[in-house]
Amino acid sequence: MRIASTESGKRPLTLRTMRVARRSGAPTQGWLAAGALRVAVALGRSGTRTDKREGDGATPRGRFRPLRVWWRSDRGLRPRTLLPVRRIRPGDAWCEDPADRRYNRPIRLTAGSPGDRLWRADNLYDLVIELDHNARPRVAGRGSAVFIHVARPGLAPTAGCVALPAPVLRRLLARTGRKTRIEIR
């Protein structure tokens, strides 16, 4: 992917829209289109759904805003991006319990506590774009922890996120800002 710059050559152009569409005949895989780039991505194990529910394994359809980037500083340099960046620490996690008042928010966990841990051994969350899915208002049971993150080998299905190869995600981050919109169809 070639990163375009402004006429002055100082700053990459911000992406206005990233579009994610299911791949014909492969509901757990799709295509992400951003400017001239088109790349294969992994989707949820249940494909995509408009009516997302907690634990259904589906990637939600809709139009979302990127809120911030989470990154493992022990696994790579701070990503270039126009979004706020937060370093992932060992106790960082995401609340997936619809009965908890912190549902669909970042939380801190102690060893052995339940939750979707952001500090993972499998590298999937080394770079994460947090989306505003089910954020305003938060509705218990409508889905949590919907991210764009690093893909498993072979673009294996996700639990409901969009995943792509780390090098491509890093390059997209350099052009992702608060005005970027992510459309999932």
mmCIF file of N, CA and C in Angstrom, residues 41-145:
data_model
loop_
_atom_site.group_PDB
_atom_site.id
_atom_site.type_symbol
_atom_site.label_atom_id
_atom_site.label_comp_id
_atom_site.label_asym_id
_atom_site.label_seq_id
_atom_site.Cartn_x
_atom_site.Cartn_y
_atom_site.Cartn_z
ATOM 1 N N VAL A 41 -9.640 -9.770 4.615
ATOM 2 C CA VAL A 41 -9.742 -9.682 6.074
ATOM 3 C C VAL A 41 -10.519 -10.880 6.604
ATOM 4 N N ALA A 42 -10.350 -11.146 7.898
ATOM 5 C CA ALA A 42 -11.139 -12.163 8.591
ATOM 6 C C ALA A 42 -12.303 -11.471 9.276
ATOM 7 N N LEU A 43 -13.439 -12.158 9.290
ATOM 8 C CA LEU A 43 -14.644 -11.669 9.973
ATOM 9 C C LEU A 43 -15.031 -12.680 11.054
ATOM 10 N N GLY A 44 -16.108 -12.404 11.749
ATOM 11 C CA GLY A 44 -16.569 -13.284 12.816
ATOM 12 C C GLY A 44 -16.924 -14.682 12.339
ATOM 13 N N ARG A 45 -16.836 -15.643 13.243
ATOM 14 C CA ARG A 45 -17.107 -17.047 12.908
ATOM 15 C C ARG A 45 -18.554 -17.268 12.450
ATOM 16 N N SER A 46 -19.445 -16.307 12.755
ATOM 17 C CA SER A 46 -20.843 -16.388 12.306
ATOM 18 C C SER A 46 -21.138 -15.391 11.191
ATOM 19 N N GLY A 47 -20.102 -14.886 10.538
ATOM 20 C CA GLY A 47 -20.286 -13.921 9.454
ATOM 21 C C GLY A 47 -20.623 -12.536 9.994
ATOM 22 N N THR A 48 -21.497 -11.812 9.302
ATOM 23 C CA THR A 48 -21.891 -10.465 9.734
ATOM 24 C C THR A 48 -23.385 -10.458 10.051
ATOM 25 N N ARG A 49 -23.784 -9.597 10.985
ATOM 26 C CA ARG A 49 -25.191 -9.479 11.386
ATOM 27 C C ARG A 49 -25.506 -8.030 11.709
ATOM 28 N N THR A 50 -26.716 -7.640 11.380
ATOM 29 C CA THR A 50 -27.185 -6.310 11.770
ATOM 30 C C THR A 50 -27.575 -6.304 13.241
ATOM 31 N N ASP A 51 -28.156 -7.391 13.710
ATOM 32 C CA ASP A 51 -28.634 -7.500 15.080
ATOM 33 C C ASP A 51 -27.613 -8.251 15.937
ATOM 34 N N LYS A 52 -26.490 -7.610 16.217
ATOM 35 C CA LYS A 52 -25.386 -8.206 16.973
ATOM 36 C C LYS A 52 -25.806 -8.500 18.412
ATOM 37 N N ARG A 53 -25.404 -9.664 18.934
ATOM 38 C CA ARG A 53 -25.655 -10.069 20.317
ATOM 39 C C ARG A 53 -24.346 -10.548 20.943
ATOM 40 N N GLU A 54 -24.219 -10.358 22.238
ATOM 41 C CA GLU A 54 -23.020 -10.798 22.960
ATOM 42 C C GLU A 54 -22.812 -12.298 22.761
ATOM 43 N N GLY A 55 -21.597 -12.673 22.339
ATOM 44 C CA GLY A 55 -21.224 -14.066 22.202
ATOM 45 C C GLY A 55 -21.716 -14.770 20.953
ATOM 46 N N ASP A 56 -22.369 -14.056 20.016
ATOM 47 C CA ASP A 56 -22.898 -14.715 18.823
ATOM 48 C C ASP A 56 -21.831 -14.987 17.766
ATOM 49 N N GLY A 57 -20.641 -14.446 17.933
ATOM 50 C CA GLY A 57 -19.556 -14.689 16.980
ATOM 51 C C GLY A 57 -19.690 -13.941 15.669
ATOM 52 N N ALA A 58 -20.628 -12.988 15.600
ATOM 53 C CA ALA A 58 -20.846 -12.237 14.370
ATOM 54 C C ALA A 58 -20.159 -10.873 14.425
ATOM 55 N N THR A 59 -19.715 -10.413 13.281
ATOM 56 C CA THR A 59 -19.192 -9.056 13.136
ATOM 57 C C THR A 59 -20.395 -8.156 12.859
ATOM 58 N N PRO A 60 -20.559 -7.066 13.621
ATOM 59 C CA PRO A 60 -21.744 -6.222 13.416
ATOM 60 C C PRO A 60 -21.670 -5.426 12.116
ATOM 61 N N ARG A 61 -22.809 -5.333 11.429
ATOM 62 C CA ARG A 61 -22.908 -4.470 10.259
ATOM 63 C C ARG A 61 -23.238 -3.068 10.749
ATOM 64 N N GLY A 62 -22.729 -2.074 10.035
ATOM 65 C CA GLY A 62 -23.029 -0.696 10.391
ATOM 66 C C GLY A 62 -21.899 0.235 10.026
ATOM 67 N N ARG A 63 -22.023 1.451 10.497
ATOM 68 C CA ARG A 63 -21.029 2.505 10.252
ATOM 69 C C ARG A 63 -20.471 2.909 11.610
ATOM 70 N N PHE A 64 -19.157 2.791 11.767
ATOM 71 C CA PHE A 64 -18.526 2.999 13.063
ATOM 72 C C PHE A 64 -17.396 4.025 12.991
ATOM 73 N N ARG A 65 -17.130 4.630 14.148
ATOM 74 C CA ARG A 65 -16.012 5.554 14.281
ATOM 75 C C ARG A 65 -14.875 4.856 15.022
ATOM 76 N N PRO A 66 -13.643 5.088 14.613
ATOM 77 C CA PRO A 66 -12.516 4.583 15.402
ATOM 78 C C PRO A 66 -12.318 5.515 16.599
ATOM 79 N N LEU A 67 -12.166 4.957 17.792
ATOM 80 C CA LEU A 67 -12.020 5.783 18.992
ATOM 81 C C LEU A 67 -10.570 5.970 19.414
ATOM 82 N N ARG A 68 -9.818 4.871 19.446
ATOM 83 C CA ARG A 68 -8.399 4.935 19.818
ATOM 84 C C ARG A 68 -7.706 3.663 19.408
ATOM 85 N N VAL A 69 -6.391 3.703 19.493
ATOM 86 C CA VAL A 69 -5.547 2.562 19.159
ATOM 87 C C VAL A 69 -4.926 2.045 20.450
ATOM 88 N N TRP A 70 -4.948 0.734 20.619
ATOM 89 C CA TRP A 70 -4.269 0.066 21.724
ATOM 90 C C TRP A 70 -3.075 -0.674 21.116
ATOM 91 N N TRP A 71 -1.939 -0.689 21.842
ATOM 92 C CA TRP A 71 -0.752 -1.348 21.269
ATOM 93 C C TRP A 71 0.145 -1.901 22.356
ATOM 94 N N ARG A 72 0.793 -3.026 22.018
ATOM 95 C CA ARG A 72 1.754 -3.681 22.914
ATOM 96 C C ARG A 72 3.126 -3.086 22.641
ATOM 97 N N SER A 73 3.621 -2.288 23.555
ATOM 98 C CA SER A 73 4.909 -1.622 23.362
ATOM 99 C C SER A 73 6.086 -2.601 23.409
ATOM 100 N N ASP A 74 5.905 -3.763 24.024
ATOM 101 C CA ASP A 74 6.979 -4.749 24.068
ATOM 102 C C ASP A 74 7.082 -5.548 22.766
ATOM 103 N N ARG A 75 6.140 -5.325 21.845
ATOM 104 C CA ARG A 75 6.131 -6.074 20.587
ATOM 105 C C ARG A 75 6.290 -5.196 19.353
ATOM 106 N N GLY A 76 6.449 -3.920 19.543
ATOM 107 C CA GLY A 76 6.626 -3.053 18.380
ATOM 108 C C GLY A 76 6.626 -1.588 18.773
ATOM 109 N N LEU A 77 7.080 -0.780 17.844
ATOM 110 C CA LEU A 77 7.111 0.656 18.062
ATOM 111 C C LEU A 77 5.701 1.222 18.142
ATOM 112 N N ARG A 78 5.581 2.357 18.798
ATOM 113 C CA ARG A 78 4.299 3.049 18.865
ATOM 114 C C ARG A 78 3.828 3.306 17.434
ATOM 115 N N PRO A 79 2.575 2.934 17.122
ATOM 116 C CA PRO A 79 2.106 3.114 15.742
ATOM 117 C C PRO A 79 1.895 4.581 15.398
ATOM 118 N N ARG A 80 2.193 4.917 14.145
ATOM 119 C CA ARG A 80 1.876 6.258 13.640
ATOM 120 C C ARG A 80 0.393 6.284 13.348
ATOM 121 N N THR A 81 -0.304 7.239 13.912
ATOM 122 C CA THR A 81 -1.735 7.364 13.692
ATOM 123 C C THR A 81 -2.184 8.748 14.121
ATOM 124 N N LEU A 82 -3.346 9.145 13.628
ATOM 125 C CA LEU A 82 -3.936 10.415 14.016
ATOM 126 C C LEU A 82 -4.944 10.218 15.151
ATOM 127 N N LEU A 83 -5.061 8.989 15.639
ATOM 128 C CA LEU A 83 -5.957 8.663 16.748
ATOM 129 C C LEU A 83 -5.202 8.690 18.070
ATOM 130 N N PRO A 84 -5.912 8.831 19.192
ATOM 131 C CA PRO A 84 -5.247 8.667 20.492
ATOM 132 C C PRO A 84 -4.703 7.246 20.605
ATOM 133 N N VAL A 85 -3.572 7.087 21.288
ATOM 134 C CA VAL A 85 -2.927 5.784 21.429
ATOM 135 C C VAL A 85 -2.785 5.454 22.908
ATOM 136 N N ARG A 86 -3.095 4.202 23.247
ATOM 137 C CA ARG A 86 -2.955 3.748 24.635
ATOM 138 C C ARG A 86 -2.137 2.459 24.646
ATOM 139 N N ARG A 87 -1.151 2.426 25.509
ATOM 140 C CA ARG A 87 -0.288 1.261 25.670
ATOM 141 C C ARG A 87 -1.054 0.173 26.429
ATOM 142 N N ILE A 88 -0.967 -1.068 25.967
ATOM 143 C CA ILE A 88 -1.603 -2.195 26.651
ATOM 144 C C ILE A 88 -0.672 -2.663 27.767
ATOM 145 N N ARG A 89 -1.242 -2.784 28.955
ATOM 146 C CA ARG A 89 -0.502 -3.286 30.120
ATOM 147 C C ARG A 89 -1.022 -4.684 30.474
ATOM 148 N N PRO A 90 -0.263 -5.466 31.235
ATOM 149 C CA PRO A 90 -0.662 -6.849 31.524
ATOM 150 C C PRO A 90 -2.062 -7.020 32.133
ATOM 151 N N GLY A 91 -2.567 -6.101 32.896
ATOM 152 C CA GLY A 91 -3.884 -6.254 33.509
ATOM 153 C C GLY A 91 -5.032 -5.677 32.696
ATOM 154 N N ASP A 92 -4.743 -5.116 31.531
ATOM 155 C CA ASP A 92 -5.805 -4.507 30.720
ATOM 156 C C ASP A 92 -6.702 -5.578 30.108
ATOM 157 N N ALA A 93 -8.013 -5.299 30.134
ATOM 158 C CA ALA A 93 -8.997 -6.234 29.591
ATOM 159 C C ALA A 93 -10.226 -5.458 29.146
ATOM 160 N N TRP A 94 -11.211 -6.199 28.655
ATOM 161 C CA TRP A 94 -12.463 -5.594 28.193
ATOM 162 C C TRP A 94 -13.607 -6.321 28.885
ATOM 163 N N CYS A 95 -14.546 -5.585 29.442
ATOM 164 C CA CYS A 95 -15.670 -6.190 30.151
ATOM 165 C C CYS A 95 -16.709 -6.693 29.155
ATOM 166 N N GLU A 96 -16.956 -8.015 29.189
ATOM 167 C CA GLU A 96 -17.922 -8.654 28.298
ATOM 168 C C GLU A 96 -19.153 -9.169 29.035
ATOM 169 N N ASP A 97 -19.271 -8.840 30.309
ATOM 170 C CA ASP A 97 -20.391 -9.315 31.123
ATOM 171 C C ASP A 97 -21.538 -8.307 31.064
ATOM 172 N N PRO A 98 -22.665 -8.648 30.384
ATOM 173 C CA PRO A 98 -23.776 -7.709 30.256
ATOM 174 C C PRO A 98 -24.371 -7.266 31.593
ATOM 175 N N ALA A 99 -24.164 -8.042 32.653
ATOM 176 C CA ALA A 99 -24.700 -7.685 33.972
ATOM 177 C C ALA A 99 -23.799 -6.700 34.728
ATOM 178 N N ASP A 100 -22.602 -6.477 34.229
ATOM 179 C CA ASP A 100 -21.643 -5.581 34.889
ATOM 180 C C ASP A 100 -21.869 -4.146 34.421
ATOM 181 N N ARG A 101 -21.818 -3.184 35.324
ATOM 182 C CA ARG A 101 -22.009 -1.769 34.961
ATOM 183 C C ARG A 101 -20.899 -1.258 34.035
ATOM 184 N N ARG A 102 -19.774 -1.978 33.980
ATOM 185 C CA ARG A 102 -18.650 -1.578 33.120
ATOM 186 C C ARG A 102 -18.695 -2.253 31.757
ATOM 187 N N TYR A 103 -19.813 -2.899 31.434
ATOM 188 C CA TYR A 103 -19.968 -3.640 30.173
ATOM 189 C C TYR A 103 -19.505 -2.817 28.976
ATOM 190 N N ASN A 104 -18.766 -3.481 28.084
ATOM 191 C CA ASN A 104 -18.221 -2.899 26.852
ATOM 192 C C ASN A 104 -17.330 -1.683 27.122
ATOM 193 N N ARG A 105 -16.539 -1.807 28.150
ATOM 194 C CA ARG A 105 -15.545 -0.771 28.483
ATOM 195 C C ARG A 105 -14.236 -1.440 28.878
ATOM 196 N N PRO A 106 -13.137 -0.690 28.764
ATOM 197 C CA PRO A 106 -11.867 -1.249 29.235
ATOM 198 C C PRO A 106 -11.870 -1.334 30.757
ATOM 199 N N ILE A 107 -11.250 -2.398 31.278
ATOM 200 C CA ILE A 107 -11.147 -2.602 32.721
ATOM 201 C C ILE A 107 -9.758 -3.116 33.059
ATOM 202 N N ARG A 108 -9.426 -3.128 34.332
ATOM 203 C CA ARG A 108 -8.178 -3.722 34.826
ATOM 204 C C ARG A 108 -8.551 -5.001 35.557
ATOM 205 N N LEU A 109 -7.816 -6.079 35.304
ATOM 206 C CA LEU A 109 -8.083 -7.366 35.930
ATOM 207 C C LEU A 109 -6.876 -7.862 36.695
ATOM 208 N N THR A 110 -7.149 -8.653 37.706
ATOM 209 C CA THR A 110 -6.089 -9.351 38.415
ATOM 210 C C THR A 110 -5.982 -10.746 37.807
ATOM 211 N N ALA A 111 -4.919 -11.446 38.109
ATOM 212 C CA ALA A 111 -4.721 -12.790 37.567
ATOM 213 C C ALA A 111 -5.906 -13.680 37.912
ATOM 214 N N GLY A 112 -6.405 -14.419 36.925
ATOM 215 C CA GLY A 112 -7.505 -15.352 37.139
ATOM 216 C C GLY A 112 -8.901 -14.766 37.015
ATOM 217 N N SER A 113 -9.025 -13.453 36.896
ATOM 218 C CA SER A 113 -10.337 -12.818 36.747
ATOM 219 C C SER A 113 -10.837 -12.994 35.313
ATOM 220 N N PRO A 114 -12.188 -13.114 35.136
ATOM 221 C CA PRO A 114 -12.716 -13.262 33.775
ATOM 222 C C PRO A 114 -12.714 -11.939 33.011
ATOM 223 N N GLY A 115 -12.679 -12.028 31.698
ATOM 224 C CA GLY A 115 -12.700 -10.850 30.829
ATOM 225 C C GLY A 115 -11.855 -11.094 29.602
ATOM 226 N N ASP A 116 -12.052 -10.291 28.583
ATOM 227 C CA ASP A 116 -11.283 -10.399 27.346
ATOM 228 C C ASP A 116 -9.979 -9.648 27.542
ATOM 229 N N ARG A 117 -8.923 -10.370 27.826
ATOM 230 C CA ARG A 117 -7.623 -9.752 28.104
ATOM 231 C C ARG A 117 -7.013 -9.179 26.833
ATOM 232 N N LEU A 118 -6.492 -7.964 26.950
ATOM 233 C CA LEU A 118 -5.837 -7.322 25.814
ATOM 234 C C LEU A 118 -4.379 -7.764 25.696
ATOM 235 N N TRP A 119 -3.762 -8.167 26.807
ATOM 236 C CA TRP A 119 -2.378 -8.647 26.826
ATOM 237 C C TRP A 119 -2.434 -10.141 26.528
ATOM 238 N N ARG A 120 -2.173 -10.512 25.276
ATOM 239 C CA ARG A 120 -2.334 -11.890 24.829
ATOM 240 C C ARG A 120 -1.023 -12.457 24.299
ATOM 241 N N ALA A 121 -0.874 -13.767 24.410
ATOM 242 C CA ALA A 121 0.321 -14.438 23.905
ATOM 243 C C ALA A 121 0.282 -14.635 22.392
ATOM 244 N N ASP A 122 -0.925 -14.635 21.798
ATOM 245 C CA ASP A 122 -1.055 -14.976 20.380
ATOM 246 C C ASP A 122 -0.894 -13.806 19.408
ATOM 247 N N ASN A 123 -0.543 -12.648 19.861
ATOM 248 C CA ASN A 123 -0.258 -11.469 19.037
ATOM 249 C C ASN A 123 -1.479 -10.816 18.395
ATOM 250 N N LEU A 124 -2.684 -11.330 18.583
ATOM 251 C CA LEU A 124 -3.863 -10.773 17.923
ATOM 252 C C LEU A 124 -4.136 -9.333 18.339
ATOM 253 N N TYR A 125 -3.838 -8.999 19.577
ATOM 254 C CA TYR A 125 -4.112 -7.652 20.072
ATOM 255 C C TYR A 125 -2.846 -6.800 20.189
ATOM 256 N N ASP A 126 -1.813 -7.127 19.439
ATOM 257 C CA ASP A 126 -0.612 -6.282 19.450
ATOM 258 C C ASP A 126 -0.939 -4.881 18.939
ATOM 259 N N LEU A 127 -1.873 -4.780 18.000
ATOM 260 C CA LEU A 127 -2.401 -3.507 17.486
ATOM 261 C C LEU A 127 -3.915 -3.659 17.401
ATOM 262 N N VAL A 128 -4.634 -2.734 18.010
ATOM 263 C CA VAL A 128 -6.096 -2.809 18.055
ATOM 264 C C VAL A 128 -6.679 -1.432 17.796
ATOM 265 N N ILE A 129 -7.661 -1.354 16.903
ATOM 266 C CA ILE A 129 -8.449 -0.131 16.747
ATOM 267 C C ILE A 129 -9.770 -0.372 17.467
ATOM 268 N N GLU A 130 -10.019 0.406 18.492
ATOM 269 C CA GLU A 130 -11.276 0.328 19.239
ATOM 270 C C GLU A 130 -12.361 1.054 18.437
ATOM 271 N N LEU A 131 -13.475 0.379 18.191
ATOM 272 C CA LEU A 131 -14.592 0.974 17.460
ATOM 273 C C LEU A 131 -15.691 1.418 18.430
ATOM 274 N N ASP A 132 -16.541 2.313 17.965
ATOM 275 C CA ASP A 132 -17.617 2.818 18.826
ATOM 276 C C ASP A 132 -18.883 1.951 18.779
ATOM 277 N N HIS A 133 -18.752 0.704 18.374
ATOM 278 C CA HIS A 133 -19.908 -0.204 18.375
ATOM 279 C C HIS A 133 -20.484 -0.332 19.786
ATOM 280 N N ASN A 134 -21.784 -0.160 19.917
ATOM 281 C CA ASN A 134 -22.505 -0.291 21.184
ATOM 282 C C ASN A 134 -21.892 0.576 22.288
ATOM 283 N N ALA A 135 -21.523 1.790 21.927
ATOM 284 C CA ALA A 135 -20.895 2.687 22.902
ATOM 285 C C ALA A 135 -21.841 3.778 23.414
ATOM 286 N N ARG A 136 -22.649 4.356 22.550
ATOM 287 C CA ARG A 136 -23.551 5.453 22.945
ATOM 288 C C ARG A 136 -24.914 5.255 22.311
ATOM 289 N N PRO A 137 -25.867 4.760 23.010
ATOM 290 C CA PRO A 137 -25.782 4.242 24.376
ATOM 291 C C PRO A 137 -25.264 2.802 24.376
ATOM 292 N N ARG A 138 -24.697 2.403 25.506
ATOM 293 C CA ARG A 138 -24.303 1.007 25.678
ATOM 294 C C ARG A 138 -25.560 0.231 26.060
ATOM 295 N N VAL A 139 -25.818 -0.836 25.357
ATOM 296 C CA VAL A 139 -26.981 -1.669 25.637
ATOM 297 C C VAL A 139 -26.473 -3.055 26.024
ATOM 298 N N ALA A 140 -26.779 -3.480 27.238
ATOM 299 C CA ALA A 140 -26.325 -4.779 27.728
ATOM 300 C C ALA A 140 -26.741 -5.882 26.775
ATOM 301 N N GLY A 141 -25.772 -6.721 26.402
ATOM 302 C CA GLY A 141 -26.037 -7.864 25.546
ATOM 303 C C GLY A 141 -25.967 -7.608 24.052
ATOM 304 N N ARG A 142 -25.735 -6.353 23.639
ATOM 305 C CA ARG A 142 -25.694 -6.024 22.201
ATOM 306 C C ARG A 142 -24.300 -6.151 21.587
ATOM 307 N N GLY A 143 -23.357 -6.669 22.344
ATOM 308 C CA GLY A 143 -22.019 -6.912 21.811
ATOM 309 C C GLY A 143 -20.971 -5.999 22.410
ATOM 310 N N SER A 144 -19.819 -6.576 22.670
ATOM 311 C CA SER A 144 -18.716 -5.818 23.276
ATOM 312 C C SER A 144 -17.403 -6.196 22.606
ATOM 313 N N ALA A 145 -16.407 -5.366 22.830
ATOM 314 C CA ALA A 145 -15.047 -5.628 22.347
ATOM 315 C C ALA A 145 -15.002 -5.882 20.841
#
